Coordinates of C-alpha atoms and ligand atoms in Angstrom, one line a residue:
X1 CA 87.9 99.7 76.0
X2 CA 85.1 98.2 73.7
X3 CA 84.0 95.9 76.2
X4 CA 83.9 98.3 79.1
X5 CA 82.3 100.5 77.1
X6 CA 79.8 97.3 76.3
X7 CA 79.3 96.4 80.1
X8 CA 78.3 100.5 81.0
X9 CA 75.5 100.4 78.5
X10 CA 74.6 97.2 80.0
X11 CA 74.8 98.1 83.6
X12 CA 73.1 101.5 82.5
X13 CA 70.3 99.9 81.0
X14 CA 69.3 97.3 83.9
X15 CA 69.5 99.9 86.2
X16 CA 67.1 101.7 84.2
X17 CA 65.4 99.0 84.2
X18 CA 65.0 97.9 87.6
X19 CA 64.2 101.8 88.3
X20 CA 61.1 101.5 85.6
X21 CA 60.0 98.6 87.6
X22 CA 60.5 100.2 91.0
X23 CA 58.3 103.0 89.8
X24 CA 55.6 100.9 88.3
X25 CA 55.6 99.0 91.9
X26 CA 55.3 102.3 93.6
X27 CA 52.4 103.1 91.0
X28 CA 50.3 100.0 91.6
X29 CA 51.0 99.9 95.3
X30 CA 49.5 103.3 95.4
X31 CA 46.6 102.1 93.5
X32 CA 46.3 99.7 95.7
X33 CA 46.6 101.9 98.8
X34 CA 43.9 104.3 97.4
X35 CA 41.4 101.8 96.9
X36 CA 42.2 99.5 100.0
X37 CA 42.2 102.8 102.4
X38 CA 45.3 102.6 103.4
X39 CA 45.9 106.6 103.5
X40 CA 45.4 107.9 107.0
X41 CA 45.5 112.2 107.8
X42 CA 47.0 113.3 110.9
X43 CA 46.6 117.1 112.3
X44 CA 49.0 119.6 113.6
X45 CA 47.5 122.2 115.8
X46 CA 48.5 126.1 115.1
X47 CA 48.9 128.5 118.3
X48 CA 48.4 131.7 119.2
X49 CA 51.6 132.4 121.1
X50 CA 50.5 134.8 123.6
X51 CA 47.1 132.9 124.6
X52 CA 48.2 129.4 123.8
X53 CA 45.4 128.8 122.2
X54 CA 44.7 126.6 118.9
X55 CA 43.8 128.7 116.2
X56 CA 43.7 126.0 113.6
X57 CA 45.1 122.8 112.4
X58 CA 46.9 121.4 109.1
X59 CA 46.0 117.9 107.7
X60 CA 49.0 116.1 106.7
X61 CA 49.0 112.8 105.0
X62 CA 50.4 109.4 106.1
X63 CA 50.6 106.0 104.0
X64 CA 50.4 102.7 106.1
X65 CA 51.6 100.6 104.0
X66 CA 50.8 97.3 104.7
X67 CA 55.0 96.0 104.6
X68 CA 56.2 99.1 104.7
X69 CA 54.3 100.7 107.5
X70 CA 54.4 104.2 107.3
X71 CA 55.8 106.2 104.8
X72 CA 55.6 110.0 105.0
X73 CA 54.0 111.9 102.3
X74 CA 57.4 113.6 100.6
X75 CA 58.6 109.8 99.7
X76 CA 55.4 109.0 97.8
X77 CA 53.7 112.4 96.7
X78 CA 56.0 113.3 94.2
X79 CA 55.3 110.0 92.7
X80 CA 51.9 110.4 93.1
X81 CA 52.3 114.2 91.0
X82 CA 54.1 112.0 88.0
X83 CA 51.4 109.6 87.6
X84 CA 48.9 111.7 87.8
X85 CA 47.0 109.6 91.2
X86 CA 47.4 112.5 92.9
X87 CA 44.0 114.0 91.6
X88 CA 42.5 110.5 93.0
X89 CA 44.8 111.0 96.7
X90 CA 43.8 114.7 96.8
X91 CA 40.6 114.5 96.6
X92 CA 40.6 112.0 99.0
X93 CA 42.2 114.6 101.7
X94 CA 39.6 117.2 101.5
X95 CA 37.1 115.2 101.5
X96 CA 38.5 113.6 104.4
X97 CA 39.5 116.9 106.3
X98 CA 36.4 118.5 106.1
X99 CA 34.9 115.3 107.3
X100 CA 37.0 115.0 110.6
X101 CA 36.8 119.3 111.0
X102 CA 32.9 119.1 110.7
X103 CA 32.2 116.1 112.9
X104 CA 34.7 117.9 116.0
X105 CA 32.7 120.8 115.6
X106 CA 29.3 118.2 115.8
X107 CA 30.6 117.0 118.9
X108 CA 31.0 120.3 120.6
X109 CA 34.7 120.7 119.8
X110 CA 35.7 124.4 119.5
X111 CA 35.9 125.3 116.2
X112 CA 38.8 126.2 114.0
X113 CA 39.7 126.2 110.6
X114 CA 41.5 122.9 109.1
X115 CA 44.3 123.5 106.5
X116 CA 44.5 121.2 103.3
X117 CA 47.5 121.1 100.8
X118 CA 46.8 121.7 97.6
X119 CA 48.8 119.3 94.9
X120 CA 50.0 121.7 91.3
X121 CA 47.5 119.3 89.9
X122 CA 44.8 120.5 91.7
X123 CA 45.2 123.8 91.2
X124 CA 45.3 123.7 87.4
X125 CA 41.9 121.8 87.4
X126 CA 39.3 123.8 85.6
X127 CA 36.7 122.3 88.0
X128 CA 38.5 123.1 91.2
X129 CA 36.1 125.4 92.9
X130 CA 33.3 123.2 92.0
X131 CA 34.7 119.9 93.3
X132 CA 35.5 122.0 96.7
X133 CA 32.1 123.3 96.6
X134 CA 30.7 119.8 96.4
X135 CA 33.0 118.8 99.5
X136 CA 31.7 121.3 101.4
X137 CA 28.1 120.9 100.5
X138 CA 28.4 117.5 101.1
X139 CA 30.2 117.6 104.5
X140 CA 28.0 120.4 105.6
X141 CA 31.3 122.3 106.6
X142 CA 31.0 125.8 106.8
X143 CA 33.5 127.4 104.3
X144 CA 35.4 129.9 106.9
X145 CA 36.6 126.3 108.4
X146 CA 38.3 125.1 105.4
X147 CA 41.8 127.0 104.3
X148 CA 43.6 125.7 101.5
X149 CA 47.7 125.9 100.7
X150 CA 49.2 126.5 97.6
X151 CA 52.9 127.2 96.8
X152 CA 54.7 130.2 95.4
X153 CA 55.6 127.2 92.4
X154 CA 51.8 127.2 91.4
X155 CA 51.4 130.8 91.1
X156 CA 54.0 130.9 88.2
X157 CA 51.5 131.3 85.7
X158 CA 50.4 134.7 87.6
X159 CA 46.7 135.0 85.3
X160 CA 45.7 131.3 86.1
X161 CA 46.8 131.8 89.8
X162 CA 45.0 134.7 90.1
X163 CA 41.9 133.7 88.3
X164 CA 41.8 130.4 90.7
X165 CA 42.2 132.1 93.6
X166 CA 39.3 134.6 92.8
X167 CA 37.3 131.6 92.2
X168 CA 38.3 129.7 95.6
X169 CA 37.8 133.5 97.4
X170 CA 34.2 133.2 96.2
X171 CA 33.5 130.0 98.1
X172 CA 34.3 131.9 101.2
X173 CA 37.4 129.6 102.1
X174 CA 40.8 130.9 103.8
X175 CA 43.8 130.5 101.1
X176 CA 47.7 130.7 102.3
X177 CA 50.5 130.5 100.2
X178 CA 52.9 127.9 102.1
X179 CA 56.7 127.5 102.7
X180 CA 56.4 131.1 101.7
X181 CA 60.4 132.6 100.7
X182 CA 61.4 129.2 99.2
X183 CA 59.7 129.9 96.4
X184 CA 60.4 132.0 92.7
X185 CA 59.4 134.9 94.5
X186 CA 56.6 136.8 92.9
X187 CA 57.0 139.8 95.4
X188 CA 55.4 142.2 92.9
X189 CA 52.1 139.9 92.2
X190 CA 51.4 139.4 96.4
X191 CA 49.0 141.9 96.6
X192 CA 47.4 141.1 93.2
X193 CA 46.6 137.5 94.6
X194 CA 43.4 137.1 96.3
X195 CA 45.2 135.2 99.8
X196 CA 44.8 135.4 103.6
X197 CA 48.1 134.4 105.2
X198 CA 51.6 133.6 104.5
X199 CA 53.6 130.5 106.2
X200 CA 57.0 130.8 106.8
X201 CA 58.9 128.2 105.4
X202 CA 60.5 126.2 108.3
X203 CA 64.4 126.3 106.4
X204 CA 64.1 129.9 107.7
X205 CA 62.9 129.2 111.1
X206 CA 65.1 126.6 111.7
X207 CA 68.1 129.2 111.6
X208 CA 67.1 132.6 112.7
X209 CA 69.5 132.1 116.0
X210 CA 72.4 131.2 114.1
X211 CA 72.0 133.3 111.0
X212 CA 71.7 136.8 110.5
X213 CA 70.2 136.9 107.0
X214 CA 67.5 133.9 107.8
X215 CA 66.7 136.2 110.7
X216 CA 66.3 139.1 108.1
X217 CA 64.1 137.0 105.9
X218 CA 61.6 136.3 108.6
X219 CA 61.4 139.6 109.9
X220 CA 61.0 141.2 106.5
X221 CA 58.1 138.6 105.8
X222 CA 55.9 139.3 108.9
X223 CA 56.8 143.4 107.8
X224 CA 55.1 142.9 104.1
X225 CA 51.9 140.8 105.6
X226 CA 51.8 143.6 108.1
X227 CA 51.8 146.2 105.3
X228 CA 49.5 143.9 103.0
X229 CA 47.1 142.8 105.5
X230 CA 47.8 139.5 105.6
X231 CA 48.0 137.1 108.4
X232 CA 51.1 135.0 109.1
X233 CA 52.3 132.0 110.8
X234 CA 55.4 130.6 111.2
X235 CA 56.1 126.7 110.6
X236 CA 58.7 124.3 112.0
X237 CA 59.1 126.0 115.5
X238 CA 60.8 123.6 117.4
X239 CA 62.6 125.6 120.6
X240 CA 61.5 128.5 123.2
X241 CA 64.5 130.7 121.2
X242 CA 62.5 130.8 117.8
X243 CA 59.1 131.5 119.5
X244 CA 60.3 134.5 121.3
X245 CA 62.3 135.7 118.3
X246 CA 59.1 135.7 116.3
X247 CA 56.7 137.3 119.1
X248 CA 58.7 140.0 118.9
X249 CA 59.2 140.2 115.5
X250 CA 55.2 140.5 116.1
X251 CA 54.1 136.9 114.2
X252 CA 51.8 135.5 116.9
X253 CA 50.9 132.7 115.5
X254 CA 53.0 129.0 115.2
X255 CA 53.1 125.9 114.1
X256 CA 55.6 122.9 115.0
X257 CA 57.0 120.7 117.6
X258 CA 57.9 122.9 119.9
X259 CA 54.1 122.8 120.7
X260 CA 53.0 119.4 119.3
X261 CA 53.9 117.3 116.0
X262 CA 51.2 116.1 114.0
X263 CA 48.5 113.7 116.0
X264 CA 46.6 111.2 114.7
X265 CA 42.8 112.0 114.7
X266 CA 42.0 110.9 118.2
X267 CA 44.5 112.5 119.6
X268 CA 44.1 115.8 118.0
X269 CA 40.4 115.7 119.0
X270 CA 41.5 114.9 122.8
X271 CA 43.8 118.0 122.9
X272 CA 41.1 120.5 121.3
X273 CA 38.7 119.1 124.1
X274 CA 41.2 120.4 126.6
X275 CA 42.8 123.4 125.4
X276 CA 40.0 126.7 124.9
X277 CA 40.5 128.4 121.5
X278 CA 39.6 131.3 120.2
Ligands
LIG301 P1 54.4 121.1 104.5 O1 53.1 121.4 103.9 O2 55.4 122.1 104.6 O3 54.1 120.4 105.9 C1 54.9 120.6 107.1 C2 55.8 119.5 107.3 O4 56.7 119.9 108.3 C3 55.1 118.2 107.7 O5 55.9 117.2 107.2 C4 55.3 118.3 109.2 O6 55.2 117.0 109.9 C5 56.7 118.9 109.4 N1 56.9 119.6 110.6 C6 56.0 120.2 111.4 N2 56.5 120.8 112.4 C7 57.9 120.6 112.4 C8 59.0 121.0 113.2 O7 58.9 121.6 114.2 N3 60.2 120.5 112.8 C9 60.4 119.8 111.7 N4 61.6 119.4 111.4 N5 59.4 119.4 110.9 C10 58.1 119.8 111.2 P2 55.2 115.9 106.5 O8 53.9 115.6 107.2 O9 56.2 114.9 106.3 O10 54.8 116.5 105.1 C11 55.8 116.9 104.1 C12 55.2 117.6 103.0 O11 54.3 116.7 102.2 C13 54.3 118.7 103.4 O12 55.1 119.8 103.7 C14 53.4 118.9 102.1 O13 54.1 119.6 101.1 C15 53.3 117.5 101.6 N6 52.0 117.0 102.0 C16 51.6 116.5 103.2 N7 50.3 116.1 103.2 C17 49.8 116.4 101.9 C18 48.6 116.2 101.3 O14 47.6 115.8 101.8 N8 48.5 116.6 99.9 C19 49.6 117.1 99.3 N9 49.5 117.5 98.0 N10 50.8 117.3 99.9 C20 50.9 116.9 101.2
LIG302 CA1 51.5 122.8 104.1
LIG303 CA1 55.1 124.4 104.7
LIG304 CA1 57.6 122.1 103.2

């Protein structure tokens, strides 16, 4: 019994071990990544359902990594959060974002706004409003193009939240609060926080044929931003079913495969060439 007891702490500790080092990998390829550019954005359109025209676009980021090829952001972000690079990454996106969304517009592209995820880190940064300020000044963007996303998890500490947001408001950018309903839900402090839109959290959309109580959530979500003003869009719309469900549940606006999955930059800049938006 002793020496089992011996080879488990043994066992336990190299695999500790080998995770420690699989992390510090992860951490210097990362810091490798960031300064060899090897983090690319790609764009997925929004649509007004009715029109079928883009109303806006969402960056999400990609990591081609140079063995690996690519690796999608929810196997290296939350890494990224621990070790604090993600300040270093996130300010990378924006920067980038802004970039791409003012130099469409510079070549005639209709214009839209361009959606940016915040990271929690960001949004407990004491400097955030200037730092987005400074993007924006130094892209030339105008700030009506730029909307940022934050999660229901940042807006736990409902004074900070709501003092950021007032901040951000200032700048003149759009702010949604994303995968809306997944969230602690902080019914009661919606209409104290300074936001623009709701998304809808694609676990809900992904069932509202097959169950009743998904269906429930949705439609009570597009009722409350009705009531409070706010616009919506639903995410992760993937078949004809869930677009008609939600046009007449009255949310007109979409994002997911069901009209395109995220493109890399040249092709997103082909299809707002070809489609007219708003
Ligand atoms: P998210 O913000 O909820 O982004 C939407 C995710 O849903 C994206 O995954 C997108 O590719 C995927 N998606 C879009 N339409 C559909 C659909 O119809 N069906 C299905 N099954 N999926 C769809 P992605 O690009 O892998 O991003 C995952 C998450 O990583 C994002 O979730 C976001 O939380 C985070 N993320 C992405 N880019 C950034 C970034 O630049 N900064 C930060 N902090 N987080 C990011
Ligand atoms: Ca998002
Ligand atoms: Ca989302
Ligand atoms: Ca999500």
């Amino acid at each position: 019994a002793k020496e089992n007891g011996k080879s488990d702490i043994v066992l336990f500790s190299s695999e500790m071990r080998s995770f420690a080092l699989q992390k510090l990998q992860l951490e210097n390829d990362l810091r490798r990544a960031i300064a060899g550019h090897e983090f690319v954005l790609h764009y997925q359109p929004q649509v007004e359902i009715e029109s079928g025209k883009i109303i806006g676009m969402e960056a999400l980021i990609r990591w081609n990594h140079p063995m690996k090829g690519s690796i999608s952001p929810g196997d290296f972000i939350p890494y990224a959060e621990q070790s604090g690079l993600i300040v270093a990454i996130s300010e990378w996106v924006l920067l980038e974002a802004c970039q791409q969304n003012k130099a469409w517009q510079d070549a005639g592209l209709p214009k839209v706004p361009i959606s940016v995820n915040l990271s929690s880190r960001q949004f407990l940064q004491h400097n955030l409003k200037n730092k987005v300020n400074e993007v924006l000044r130094h892209t030339g963007l105008a700030p009506q193009y730029l909307e940022l996303e934050i999660t229901e998890g940042m807006t736990m500490d409902v004074d900070h939240a709501i003092a950021s947001l007032v901040e951000l408001k200032q700048l003149g950018v759009q702010v949604s609060i994303d995968d809306f309903g997944t969230g602690y839900s902080s019914l009661s402090y919606l209409k104290k926080f300074p936001v623009d839109r709701l998304k809808i959290d694609r676990s809900f959309v992904r069932d509202i044929m097959d169950d009743p109580s998904d269906a429930a959530i949705v439609a009570t979500i597009i009722s409350i931003t009705r009531h409070l003003n706010l616009k919506v869009i639903a995410e992760g719309v993937e078949t004809e079913e869930q677009l008609s469900f939600l046009h007449r549940n009255q949310c007109h606006e979409v994002q997911g495969y069901w009209f395109s999955p995220p493109l890399n930059a040249e092709k997103m800049g082909t299809l707002l060439g070809r489609i007219t938006c708003r």
